[in-house]
Amino acid sequence: MDCRVKPGNDVPQCVWRNMKHDTFIRHLLLIVAPLIAAFAILPGVYDNHLLLFNFVIFLILAQGVNIIYGFTGYLPFGYVGFFGAGAYGFAIMVMHFQTPAPLAVLVAGVVGVLLGLLLTPLLRLSGAYFAIANLAAALAVLHFVANPALESITKGPYGVALNGTFNPTLAYVGAVIILALTLGIVVFLRNSSFGMALQAVREDAVSAAMAGVNVVKMRVIAWLASALVAGLAGGVFAWYVSVFYPDNVFSSDFSIFAIVFALFGGVATIMGPIVGVVILYGIYNLIGFTTPQYFQLIYGVLIMALVLFLPAGLVSLATRRGWNVP
Amino acid sequence: MSPDAKPILTVNGLVKRFGGFHALDGLSFHVSSGEILGLVGPNGSGKTTAINVISGLYAPDGGTLTYDGASIGGMASHKLVHRGINRTFQIPKPFLSLTVRQNVEVALAYGRAEVAPPALSDLLEQYHLAELADRPAADLNSSQQKMLDLVRALATRPRLLLLDELAAGLNPTELDWIAGHIKALAQSGLAIIVVEHLMGFIEQITDRVIVMNAGKEIFEGTLAVAVKVPQVIEVFLGGEHGA
């Protein structure tokens, strides 16, 4: 394509089509690399590995919500559907095909994408209607998996026990790799014209089309990327815990927490969901350990305060002052 | 200036129904490169619907749209944009949370302009948005948002530009200024269709007008002639003035 620098213009036109390479690299080096390094080192110095694993899972899910909600405006109240489907995709591969765990995690991602494809018609809905339909879809998947008639395939409501693949150390490594992948996707969205076009679609789909953006295609890609990371997270979660019931991996807590964490920090940024998970999930565990009797109260007040005073998330404290938050 | 003989867009018997209501009921007209065509008519006569069908927002229910020798009826908006059709909106529709610059960057990146698109800085400068380039579009006032709509359209390098009430709400100085810009665009070879209620503005910039009523054209020619046609007077002012 034409990459000439036109007179009076400071940059070649083709730059806008491509990545903003300098900030892309900077975000990878200054945000993604330290975070991944921290979660690689922490198990050596901190004994509660389950807690660390849960942090990684919620970082993945909050960023997954960020991809679909932050960049396209679809609020996925049934986000856990992809997670649970991924967990059962993993379990079925391990139980029936004796698949090695890392491969089964990849299959879990594929299962997430396939469920996403099946649910693409939901993208015709908007706002609360999409959220409700997505919630219903997640419940439908739960009851499909938990159906006693499918006991020979999914073990139905009786839960699965995957003793053969039990290996929390490797599963943790897998989770950190998936987190790196997820953050990579978000950094790409944040620094590419693709991510900017997605935000344009979120703001006004008609105008985005008049800017030449293929609105349907963009929405589907973001939706499937979001489904992929949740499916992978579900797979690695199944690997880590190895014994679970449908109600565990389809618990609406996953959707709600991921959404609240992402919104608390601020969506459509890289930092927002990370800050949201670290602070809110940190407080969640802190209160849980120290004063569990006040847990619901404190947590509820905190979230209400956020919605009332910082509807655009913590990062809006900075963006309001005109600072650019990566 | 004299328009090319061969029209870039030919609208023939266009029909658009909403339920039982015929918003367009057999509309026919054409526009050529370098020409500014005015679409005028009372409220509800189908002007904006015509723009919406030509720009792909609605699929037509009948008739043909021929652009650059190809039939484009029912084609998706973004494909029409890639072929060189763009528009502005009566109520401007910028990407509110993106900066002014980003608003235009999206169009530069995805517009697939066949020729190199105009430089971003030049466009912002020409339409008085350069100072606001790094502000969110939500901070702009309504006439600035209209200019941003126009700049976003121009960034895709259109050959047919549809302007839906661009002038409404502009002050007289701004009107003269934008009229100059629109004429210059036509002189550079764009075909421009202008939907407008301000007759002075229409008179100032158009080569030809189509007067619409109830979804079809009732007059084609210059505005100066149109205002003397009884049928046109009747639809604008009511029956008793037409005699």
Coordinates of C-alpha atoms in Angstrom, one line a residue:
Chain A
M1 CA 0.0 0.0 0.0
D2 CA 0.9 3.6 -0.3
C3 CA 3.3 4.5 2.5
R4 CA 4.6 7.9 1.2
V5 CA 4.9 10.7 3.6
K6 CA 2.6 13.4 2.2
P7 CA 3.6 17.0 2.4
G8 CA 2.2 18.6 5.6
N9 CA 1.7 15.3 7.2
D10 CA 4.1 14.1 9.9
V11 CA 3.8 10.4 9.5
P12 CA 3.2 7.9 6.6
Q13 CA -0.4 6.9 6.3
C14 CA 0.3 3.2 6.6
V15 CA 1.4 3.7 10.2
W16 CA -2.3 4.0 11.2
R17 CA -3.0 0.6 9.7
N18 CA -0.3 -1.0 11.7
M19 CA 0.6 -1.3 15.3
K20 CA 2.0 1.5 17.4
H21 CA 5.1 -0.5 17.8
D22 CA 6.9 1.6 20.4
T23 CA 4.0 1.6 22.9
F24 CA 3.2 -2.0 22.1
I25 CA 6.8 -3.0 23.1
R26 CA 6.7 -0.7 26.1
H27 CA 3.5 -2.1 27.4
L28 CA 4.8 -5.7 27.0
L29 CA 8.0 -4.8 28.9
L30 CA 6.6 -2.6 31.6
I31 CA 3.3 -4.3 32.4
V32 CA 3.1 -7.8 31.1
A33 CA 6.7 -8.9 31.7
P34 CA 6.8 -7.8 35.4
L35 CA 3.4 -9.3 36.1
I36 CA 4.3 -12.6 34.6
A37 CA 7.7 -12.6 36.3
A38 CA 6.0 -11.9 39.7
F39 CA 3.6 -14.8 39.3
A40 CA 6.5 -17.0 38.2
I41 CA 8.5 -16.2 41.3
L42 CA 5.7 -15.9 44.0
P43 CA 5.1 -19.7 44.5
G44 CA 8.7 -19.9 45.7
V45 CA 8.2 -17.3 48.4
Y46 CA 4.5 -17.6 49.3
D47 CA 3.0 -20.9 50.4
N48 CA -0.7 -20.5 49.5
H49 CA -0.4 -21.7 46.0
L50 CA -4.1 -22.1 45.5
L51 CA -4.6 -18.4 46.2
L52 CA -1.9 -17.5 43.7
F53 CA -3.6 -19.8 41.1
N54 CA -6.9 -18.1 41.8
F55 CA -5.4 -14.7 41.3
V56 CA -4.0 -15.8 37.9
I57 CA -7.4 -17.3 36.9
F58 CA -9.2 -14.1 37.8
L59 CA -6.7 -12.0 36.0
I60 CA -7.3 -14.0 32.9
L61 CA -11.1 -13.8 33.3
A62 CA -11.1 -10.1 34.1
Q63 CA -9.0 -9.4 31.0
G64 CA -11.4 -11.7 29.0
V65 CA -14.3 -9.6 30.1
N66 CA -12.2 -6.5 29.2
I67 CA -11.8 -7.8 25.6
I68 CA -15.5 -8.3 25.1
Y69 CA -17.0 -5.6 27.3
G70 CA -14.2 -3.0 27.3
F71 CA -13.6 -3.0 23.6
T72 CA -17.1 -3.9 22.2
G73 CA -19.6 -2.9 25.0
Y74 CA -21.2 -6.4 25.3
L75 CA -21.6 -7.2 29.0
P76 CA -21.2 -11.0 29.3
F77 CA -23.2 -12.0 32.4
G78 CA -22.9 -15.6 31.3
Y79 CA -19.1 -15.4 30.8
V80 CA -18.7 -18.5 33.0
G81 CA -20.3 -20.6 30.3
F82 CA -17.1 -20.6 28.3
F83 CA -15.1 -21.3 31.5
G84 CA -17.2 -24.3 32.5
A85 CA -17.4 -25.6 28.9
G86 CA -13.6 -25.4 28.8
A87 CA -13.3 -27.3 32.1
Y88 CA -15.6 -30.0 30.8
G89 CA -13.8 -30.0 27.5
F90 CA -10.6 -30.7 29.4
A91 CA -12.3 -33.4 31.6
I92 CA -13.8 -35.3 28.6
M93 CA -10.5 -35.3 26.7
V94 CA -8.7 -36.7 29.8
M95 CA -11.4 -39.2 30.8
H96 CA -12.3 -40.6 27.4
F97 CA -9.2 -40.0 25.3
Q98 CA -6.4 -40.1 27.9
T99 CA -5.2 -36.9 26.3
P100 CA -2.1 -35.3 27.9
A101 CA -3.1 -32.4 30.1
P102 CA -1.5 -29.5 28.1
L103 CA -3.2 -30.8 24.9
A104 CA -6.5 -31.1 26.7
V105 CA -6.1 -27.4 27.8
L106 CA -5.8 -26.4 24.2
V107 CA -8.9 -28.4 23.4
A108 CA -10.7 -26.5 26.2
G109 CA -9.8 -23.3 24.4
V110 CA -11.3 -24.8 21.2
V111 CA -14.4 -25.8 23.1
G112 CA -14.7 -22.2 24.3
V113 CA -14.4 -20.9 20.7
L114 CA -17.0 -23.4 19.4
L115 CA -19.5 -22.4 22.1
G116 CA -18.7 -18.7 21.2
L117 CA -19.5 -19.5 17.5
L118 CA -22.7 -21.2 18.6
L119 CA -23.7 -18.1 20.5
T120 CA -22.8 -15.5 17.8
P121 CA -26.5 -14.8 17.1
L122 CA -26.6 -13.3 20.6
L123 CA -24.5 -10.4 19.3
R124 CA -27.6 -9.2 17.4
L125 CA -28.9 -8.2 20.9
S126 CA -27.6 -5.2 22.8
G127 CA -27.5 -3.9 26.3
A128 CA -29.4 -5.7 29.0
Y129 CA -31.0 -8.1 26.4
F130 CA -27.5 -9.4 25.5
A131 CA -26.6 -9.8 29.2
I132 CA -29.7 -11.7 30.0
A133 CA -29.5 -14.0 26.9
N134 CA -25.8 -14.7 27.7
L135 CA -26.7 -15.6 31.3
A136 CA -29.4 -17.9 30.1
A137 CA -27.0 -19.5 27.6
A138 CA -24.5 -20.2 30.4
L139 CA -27.3 -21.8 32.5
A140 CA -28.3 -23.9 29.5
V141 CA -24.8 -25.2 29.1
L142 CA -24.6 -26.0 32.8
H143 CA -27.8 -28.0 32.7
F144 CA -26.8 -29.7 29.5
V145 CA -23.5 -30.8 31.1
A146 CA -25.1 -31.7 34.4
N147 CA -27.9 -33.8 32.8
P148 CA -27.9 -37.3 34.4
A149 CA -28.7 -38.7 31.0
L150 CA -25.2 -37.7 29.9
E151 CA -23.5 -39.5 32.8
S152 CA -21.5 -41.7 30.6
I153 CA -19.9 -38.7 28.9
T154 CA -19.8 -35.8 31.5
K155 CA -20.5 -37.8 34.7
G156 CA -23.6 -35.6 34.9
P157 CA -24.2 -33.9 38.2
Y158 CA -21.9 -36.3 40.0
G159 CA -18.8 -34.5 39.2
V160 CA -15.5 -35.6 37.7
A161 CA -12.2 -36.8 39.3
L162 CA -9.2 -36.6 37.1
N163 CA -6.5 -38.2 39.2
G164 CA -4.3 -39.2 36.3
T165 CA -3.4 -35.6 35.3
F166 CA -3.3 -34.1 38.8
N167 CA -0.2 -31.8 38.8
P168 CA -0.8 -28.4 40.4
T169 CA 2.7 -27.2 39.7
L170 CA 2.5 -27.7 36.0
A171 CA -1.1 -26.5 35.9
Y172 CA 0.0 -23.3 37.6
V173 CA 2.7 -22.8 34.9
G174 CA 0.0 -23.4 32.3
A175 CA -2.2 -20.7 33.9
V176 CA 0.6 -18.2 33.9
I177 CA 1.2 -18.9 30.1
I178 CA -2.5 -18.4 29.4
L179 CA -2.4 -15.1 31.4
A180 CA 0.6 -14.0 29.2
L181 CA -1.4 -14.8 26.1
T182 CA -4.4 -13.0 27.3
L183 CA -2.4 -9.9 28.3
G184 CA -0.8 -10.1 24.8
I185 CA -4.2 -9.9 23.2
V186 CA -5.2 -6.9 25.3
V187 CA -1.9 -5.1 24.7
F188 CA -2.5 -5.7 20.9
L189 CA -6.0 -4.3 21.2
R190 CA -4.8 -1.3 23.1
N191 CA -2.1 -0.4 20.5
S192 CA -3.6 -1.4 17.2
S193 CA -6.0 0.2 14.8
F194 CA -7.9 -3.1 15.2
G195 CA -8.6 -2.3 18.9
M196 CA -9.4 1.3 18.1
A197 CA -11.9 0.2 15.4
L198 CA -13.5 -2.1 18.0
Q199 CA -13.9 0.9 20.3
A200 CA -15.4 2.8 17.5
V201 CA -17.9 0.0 17.0
R202 CA -18.7 0.1 20.7
E203 CA -19.3 3.9 20.5
D204 CA -21.4 3.9 17.4
A205 CA -21.8 1.0 15.1
V206 CA -23.4 3.0 12.2
S207 CA -20.6 5.5 12.2
A208 CA -18.0 2.8 12.4
A209 CA -19.4 1.2 9.3
M210 CA -19.2 4.6 7.6
A211 CA -15.5 4.6 8.6
G212 CA -15.2 1.4 6.6
V213 CA -15.2 -1.0 9.5
N214 CA -16.8 -4.4 9.0
V215 CA -18.9 -4.2 12.2
V216 CA -20.1 -7.8 12.3
K217 CA -16.7 -9.3 11.6
M218 CA -15.0 -7.2 14.3
R219 CA -17.6 -8.1 17.0
V220 CA -17.3 -11.8 16.2
I221 CA -13.5 -11.7 16.4
A222 CA -13.5 -10.0 19.8
W223 CA -16.3 -12.3 21.1
L224 CA -14.3 -15.4 20.0
A225 CA -11.0 -14.1 21.5
S226 CA -12.9 -13.5 24.7
A227 CA -14.4 -17.0 24.6
L228 CA -11.0 -18.5 23.8
V229 CA -9.3 -17.2 26.9
A230 CA -12.2 -18.2 29.2
G231 CA -12.1 -21.7 27.6
L232 CA -8.4 -22.0 28.2
A233 CA -8.8 -20.7 31.8
G234 CA -11.5 -23.3 32.4
G235 CA -9.3 -26.1 31.1
V236 CA -6.3 -25.1 33.2
F237 CA -8.6 -24.7 36.2
A238 CA -9.9 -28.3 35.7
W239 CA -6.3 -29.5 35.5
Y240 CA -5.4 -27.7 38.7
V241 CA -8.3 -28.7 40.9
S242 CA -8.9 -32.1 39.2
V243 CA -12.0 -32.9 41.2
F244 CA -15.1 -30.7 40.5
Y245 CA -18.8 -30.6 40.0
P246 CA -20.8 -28.7 37.3
D247 CA -21.9 -26.2 39.9
N248 CA -18.3 -25.4 40.7
V249 CA -17.1 -24.6 37.2
F250 CA -20.4 -23.0 36.1
S251 CA -20.7 -20.9 39.3
S252 CA -22.0 -17.4 38.5
D253 CA -19.4 -16.2 41.0
F254 CA -16.9 -16.4 38.1
S255 CA -18.9 -14.2 35.8
I256 CA -19.7 -11.7 38.5
F257 CA -16.2 -11.5 40.0
A258 CA -14.6 -11.1 36.6
I259 CA -17.0 -8.4 35.6
V260 CA -16.7 -6.5 39.0
F261 CA -12.9 -6.7 39.0
A262 CA -12.7 -5.5 35.4
L263 CA -15.2 -2.6 36.0
F264 CA -13.6 -1.7 39.4
G265 CA -10.2 -1.1 37.7
G266 CA -11.6 0.4 34.5
V267 CA -12.1 -1.3 31.1
A268 CA -10.6 -0.7 27.7
T269 CA -7.2 -0.4 29.4
I270 CA -4.5 -2.9 30.2
M271 CA -3.9 -1.8 33.7
G272 CA -7.6 -1.4 34.8
P273 CA -8.5 -5.1 35.2
I274 CA -5.1 -5.9 36.7
V275 CA -5.5 -3.2 39.3
G276 CA -9.1 -4.4 39.9
V277 CA -8.2 -8.0 40.5
V278 CA -5.1 -7.2 42.7
I279 CA -7.1 -4.8 44.9
L280 CA -10.5 -6.3 45.1
Y281 CA -9.5 -10.0 45.1
G282 CA -6.8 -9.0 47.6
I283 CA -9.3 -7.3 49.9
Y284 CA -11.7 -10.2 49.4
N285 CA -9.1 -12.7 50.7
L286 CA -7.8 -10.4 53.4
I287 CA -11.3 -9.9 54.9
G288 CA -12.0 -13.6 54.4
F289 CA -9.0 -14.5 56.5
T290 CA -9.3 -11.8 59.2
T291 CA -12.9 -10.7 59.7
P292 CA -15.1 -13.2 57.8
Q293 CA -18.2 -12.1 59.8
Y294 CA -18.0 -8.6 58.1
F295 CA -17.0 -9.9 54.7
Q296 CA -20.3 -9.4 52.8
L297 CA -20.9 -6.0 54.4
I298 CA -17.5 -4.5 53.6
Y299 CA -17.4 -6.0 50.2
G300 CA -20.9 -4.8 49.3
V301 CA -20.2 -1.2 50.6
L302 CA -17.0 -1.1 48.6
I303 CA -18.7 -2.1 45.4
M304 CA -21.6 0.3 45.9
A305 CA -19.1 3.2 46.6
L306 CA -17.3 2.3 43.3
V307 CA -20.5 2.4 41.3
L308 CA -21.6 5.7 42.9
F309 CA -18.4 7.6 42.8
L310 CA -16.2 6.0 40.1
P311 CA -18.5 4.4 37.5
A312 CA -15.6 4.4 34.9
G313 CA -13.3 2.5 37.3
L314 CA -10.2 3.4 39.3
V315 CA -8.3 4.4 36.2
S316 CA -10.7 7.2 35.6
L317 CA -9.0 9.0 38.6
A318 CA -6.0 9.3 36.3
T319 CA -7.8 9.8 32.9
R320 CA -9.9 12.6 34.4
R321 CA -6.7 14.5 35.0
G322 CA -5.7 14.0 31.3
W323 CA -3.2 11.3 32.1
N324 CA -3.0 8.5 29.6
V325 CA -3.5 5.1 31.3
P326 CA -2.1 2.2 29.3
Chain B
M1 CA -18.8 24.3 -13.3
S2 CA -20.2 21.9 -15.7
P3 CA -20.9 18.4 -14.4
D4 CA -19.7 15.3 -16.3
A5 CA -22.3 13.9 -18.7
K6 CA -22.2 10.4 -17.3
P7 CA -23.8 10.1 -13.8
I8 CA -21.8 8.5 -11.0
L9 CA -25.1 7.5 -9.2
T10 CA -28.4 6.7 -10.8
V11 CA -31.4 6.1 -8.6
N12 CA -34.3 4.5 -10.5
G13 CA -37.7 3.8 -9.0
L14 CA -36.4 3.5 -5.5
V15 CA -38.9 2.1 -2.9
K16 CA -38.5 1.8 0.8
R17 CA -41.4 0.7 3.1
F18 CA -41.6 0.9 6.8
G19 CA -44.5 -1.4 7.6
G20 CA -47.3 0.0 5.4
F21 CA -45.7 3.4 5.1
H22 CA -43.9 4.1 1.8
A23 CA -41.1 6.4 2.8
L24 CA -39.7 6.2 -0.7
D25 CA -42.2 5.5 -3.4
G26 CA -40.4 5.3 -6.8
L27 CA -37.8 8.0 -6.4
S28 CA -35.6 8.5 -9.4
F29 CA -32.7 10.9 -10.0
H30 CA -29.0 11.0 -10.9
V31 CA -25.9 12.9 -9.9
S32 CA -22.6 13.3 -11.7
S33 CA -19.0 13.8 -10.5
G34 CA -18.3 17.5 -9.8
E35 CA -22.0 18.3 -9.3
I36 CA -23.7 19.5 -6.1
L37 CA -27.3 18.2 -6.1
G38 CA -29.8 19.5 -3.5
L39 CA -32.5 17.2 -2.1
V40 CA -35.3 19.4 -0.8
G41 CA -38.9 18.8 0.3
P42 CA -41.1 19.1 3.4
N43 CA -40.5 17.0 6.5
G44 CA -41.3 13.4 5.9
S45 CA -40.9 13.6 2.2
G46 CA -38.2 10.9 2.3
K47 CA -34.9 12.9 1.9
T48 CA -33.1 11.3 4.8
T49 CA -34.5 7.9 3.9
A50 CA -33.0 8.3 0.4
I51 CA -29.6 9.1 2.0
N52 CA -29.9 6.1 4.3
V53 CA -30.7 3.7 1.5
I54 CA -27.9 5.0 -0.7
S55 CA -25.4 4.7 2.1
G56 CA -26.5 1.2 2.9
L57 CA -28.2 1.7 6.3
Y58 CA -31.4 0.3 4.8
A59 CA -31.8 -2.2 2.0
P60 CA -34.2 -0.9 -0.6
D61 CA -37.5 -2.7 -1.1
G62 CA -37.6 -2.0 -4.9
G63 CA -36.0 0.0 -7.6
T64 CA -32.3 0.1 -8.5
L65 CA -29.2 2.0 -7.3
T66 CA -26.4 2.1 -9.9
Y67 CA -23.1 3.5 -8.7
D68 CA -20.1 3.7 -11.0
G69 CA -21.7 1.2 -13.3
A70 CA -22.5 -1.4 -10.6
S71 CA -25.7 -2.2 -8.8
I72 CA -25.3 -1.3 -5.1
G73 CA -28.8 -1.7 -3.7
G74 CA -28.7 -3.6 -0.3
M75 CA -24.9 -3.6 -0.1
A76 CA -23.4 -3.3 3.4
S77 CA -22.3 0.2 4.4
H78 CA -18.7 -0.6 4.9
K79 CA -18.4 -2.0 1.4
L80 CA -20.0 1.1 0.0
V81 CA -17.5 3.2 1.9
H82 CA -14.7 1.1 0.3
R83 CA -16.3 1.8 -3.1
G84 CA -16.2 5.6 -2.4
I85 CA -19.6 6.5 -0.9
N86 CA -19.7 8.3 2.4
R87 CA -22.0 10.6 4.3
T88 CA -22.6 12.8 7.4
F89 CA -25.5 12.5 9.8
Q90 CA -28.3 14.9 10.6
I91 CA -27.5 14.4 14.2
P92 CA -23.7 14.0 14.3
K93 CA -22.5 10.6 15.3
P94 CA -18.8 10.7 16.4
F95 CA -17.1 8.1 18.5
L96 CA -17.6 10.1 21.7
S97 CA -14.9 8.5 24.0
L98 CA -12.2 8.5 21.3
T99 CA -10.2 11.6 20.7
V100 CA -10.9 13.7 17.6
R101 CA -7.7 12.4 16.0
Q102 CA -8.6 8.8 16.8
N103 CA -12.0 9.3 15.2
V104 CA -10.3 10.2 12.0
E105 CA -7.6 7.5 12.3
V106 CA -10.2 4.8 12.3
A107 CA -11.5 6.0 9.0
L108 CA -8.0 6.4 7.6
A109 CA -7.1 2.8 8.7
Y110 CA -10.3 1.1 7.5
G111 CA -11.6 3.4 4.7
R112 CA -9.5 1.6 2.1
A113 CA -9.2 4.8 0.1
E114 CA -8.2 4.0 -3.5
V115 CA -6.0 7.0 -3.7
A116 CA -3.9 8.2 -0.8
P117 CA -6.3 9.8 1.6
P118 CA -5.8 13.5 2.6
A119 CA -3.3 14.1 5.4
L120 CA -4.9 14.0 8.9
S121 CA -3.3 17.2 10.0
D122 CA -4.5 19.0 6.9
L123 CA -8.0 17.8 7.3
L124 CA -8.2 18.8 11.0
E125 CA -6.7 22.2 10.1
Q126 CA -9.1 22.9 7.2
Y127 CA -12.2 22.1 9.3
H128 CA -11.0 24.0 12.5
L129 CA -10.4 20.9 14.5
A130 CA -6.6 20.9 14.8
E131 CA -6.7 22.6 18.2
L132 CA -9.1 19.9 19.5
A133 CA -7.2 16.9 18.0
D134 CA -6.4 15.3 21.3
R135 CA -9.7 16.0 23.1
P136 CA -12.4 13.4 23.3
A137 CA -15.1 14.0 20.7
A138 CA -17.6 14.3 23.5
D139 CA -16.1 17.7 24.3
L140 CA -17.0 19.1 20.9
N141 CA -20.0 21.3 20.4
S142 CA -22.6 20.2 17.9
S143 CA -21.3 22.1 14.9
Q144 CA -17.7 20.9 15.6
Q145 CA -19.1 17.3 15.8
K146 CA -20.7 17.9 12.4
M147 CA -17.3 18.9 11.0
L148 CA -15.8 15.8 12.6
D149 CA -18.4 13.7 10.8
L150 CA -17.4 15.4 7.6
V151 CA -13.7 15.0 8.2
R152 CA -14.2 11.3 9.0
A153 CA -16.1 10.9 5.7
L154 CA -13.4 12.7 3.7
A155 CA -10.7 10.6 5.3
T156 CA -12.1 7.6 3.3
R157 CA -11.6 9.6 0.1
P158 CA -15.2 9.4 -1.1
R159 CA -16.3 10.0 -4.7
L160 CA -19.9 10.4 -3.7
L161 CA -20.6 12.4 -0.6
L162 CA -24.0 12.6 1.1
L163 CA -24.5 15.6 3.4
D164 CA -27.6 15.3 5.6
E165 CA -28.4 18.8 7.0
L166 CA -24.8 19.7 7.5
A167 CA -25.7 23.4 7.7
A168 CA -28.5 23.3 10.2
G169 CA -27.4 25.1 13.4
L170 CA -24.4 26.8 11.9
N171 CA -24.2 30.6 12.2
P172 CA -24.1 32.8 9.0
T173 CA -20.2 33.1 9.0
E174 CA -19.9 29.3 9.4
L175 CA -22.4 28.8 6.6
D176 CA -20.4 30.9 4.2
W177 CA -17.3 29.1 5.2
I178 CA -18.7 25.6 4.9
A179 CA -20.3 26.5 1.6
G180 CA -16.9 27.5 0.2
H181 CA -15.5 24.1 1.3
I182 CA -18.3 22.1 -0.2
K183 CA -18.0 23.9 -3.5
A184 CA -14.2 23.3 -3.5
L185 CA -14.8 19.6 -2.9
A186 CA -17.2 19.4 -5.9
Q187 CA -14.6 21.3 -8.0
S188 CA -12.1 18.6 -7.0
G189 CA -14.4 16.0 -8.7
L190 CA -16.7 14.8 -5.9
A191 CA -20.4 14.2 -6.6
I192 CA -22.2 15.7 -3.6
I193 CA -25.8 15.3 -2.6
V194 CA -27.0 17.9 0.0
V195 CA -30.2 17.5 2.1
E196 CA -31.0 20.8 3.5
H197 CA -33.9 23.0 4.8
L198 CA -32.0 26.3 4.5
M199 CA -33.0 27.5 1.0
G200 CA -30.5 30.3 1.0
F201 CA -27.7 27.7 1.5
I202 CA -29.2 25.4 -1.1
E203 CA -29.3 28.3 -3.6
Q204 CA -25.7 29.3 -2.8
I205 CA -24.2 25.9 -3.4
T206 CA -26.3 23.6 -5.6
D207 CA -26.1 23.2 -9.4
R208 CA -29.5 21.5 -9.4
V209 CA -32.2 20.5 -7.0
I210 CA -34.7 17.6 -6.7
V211 CA -37.9 18.5 -4.9
M212 CA -39.4 15.6 -3.1
N213 CA -42.8 15.0 -1.8
A214 CA -44.3 11.7 -0.4
G215 CA -41.3 9.6 -1.3
K216 CA -40.8 10.7 -5.0
E217 CA -39.4 13.6 -7.0
I218 CA -41.9 16.2 -8.2
F219 CA -39.4 18.6 -9.7
E220 CA -35.9 18.6 -11.1
G221 CA -34.0 21.7 -12.1
T222 CA -32.6 24.8 -10.5
L223 CA -34.0 26.2 -7.3
A224 CA -34.8 29.5 -9.0
V225 CA -37.2 27.7 -11.4
A226 CA -38.5 25.4 -8.7
V227 CA -39.9 28.2 -6.5
K228 CA -42.1 29.3 -9.5
V229 CA -43.6 25.9 -10.0
P230 CA -47.2 25.7 -8.6
Q231 CA -46.8 22.1 -7.5
V232 CA -43.6 22.8 -5.6
I233 CA -45.2 25.9 -3.9
E234 CA -48.2 23.7 -3.0
V235 CA -46.2 21.0 -1.1
F236 CA -44.2 23.6 0.7
L237 CA -46.9 26.1 1.6
G238 CA -50.2 24.3 1.3
G239 CA -52.9 24.2 -1.4
E240 CA -54.4 27.7 -1.3
H241 CA -51.0 29.3 -2.2
G242 CA -50.6 27.2 -5.3
A243 CA -53.2 28.8 -7.4

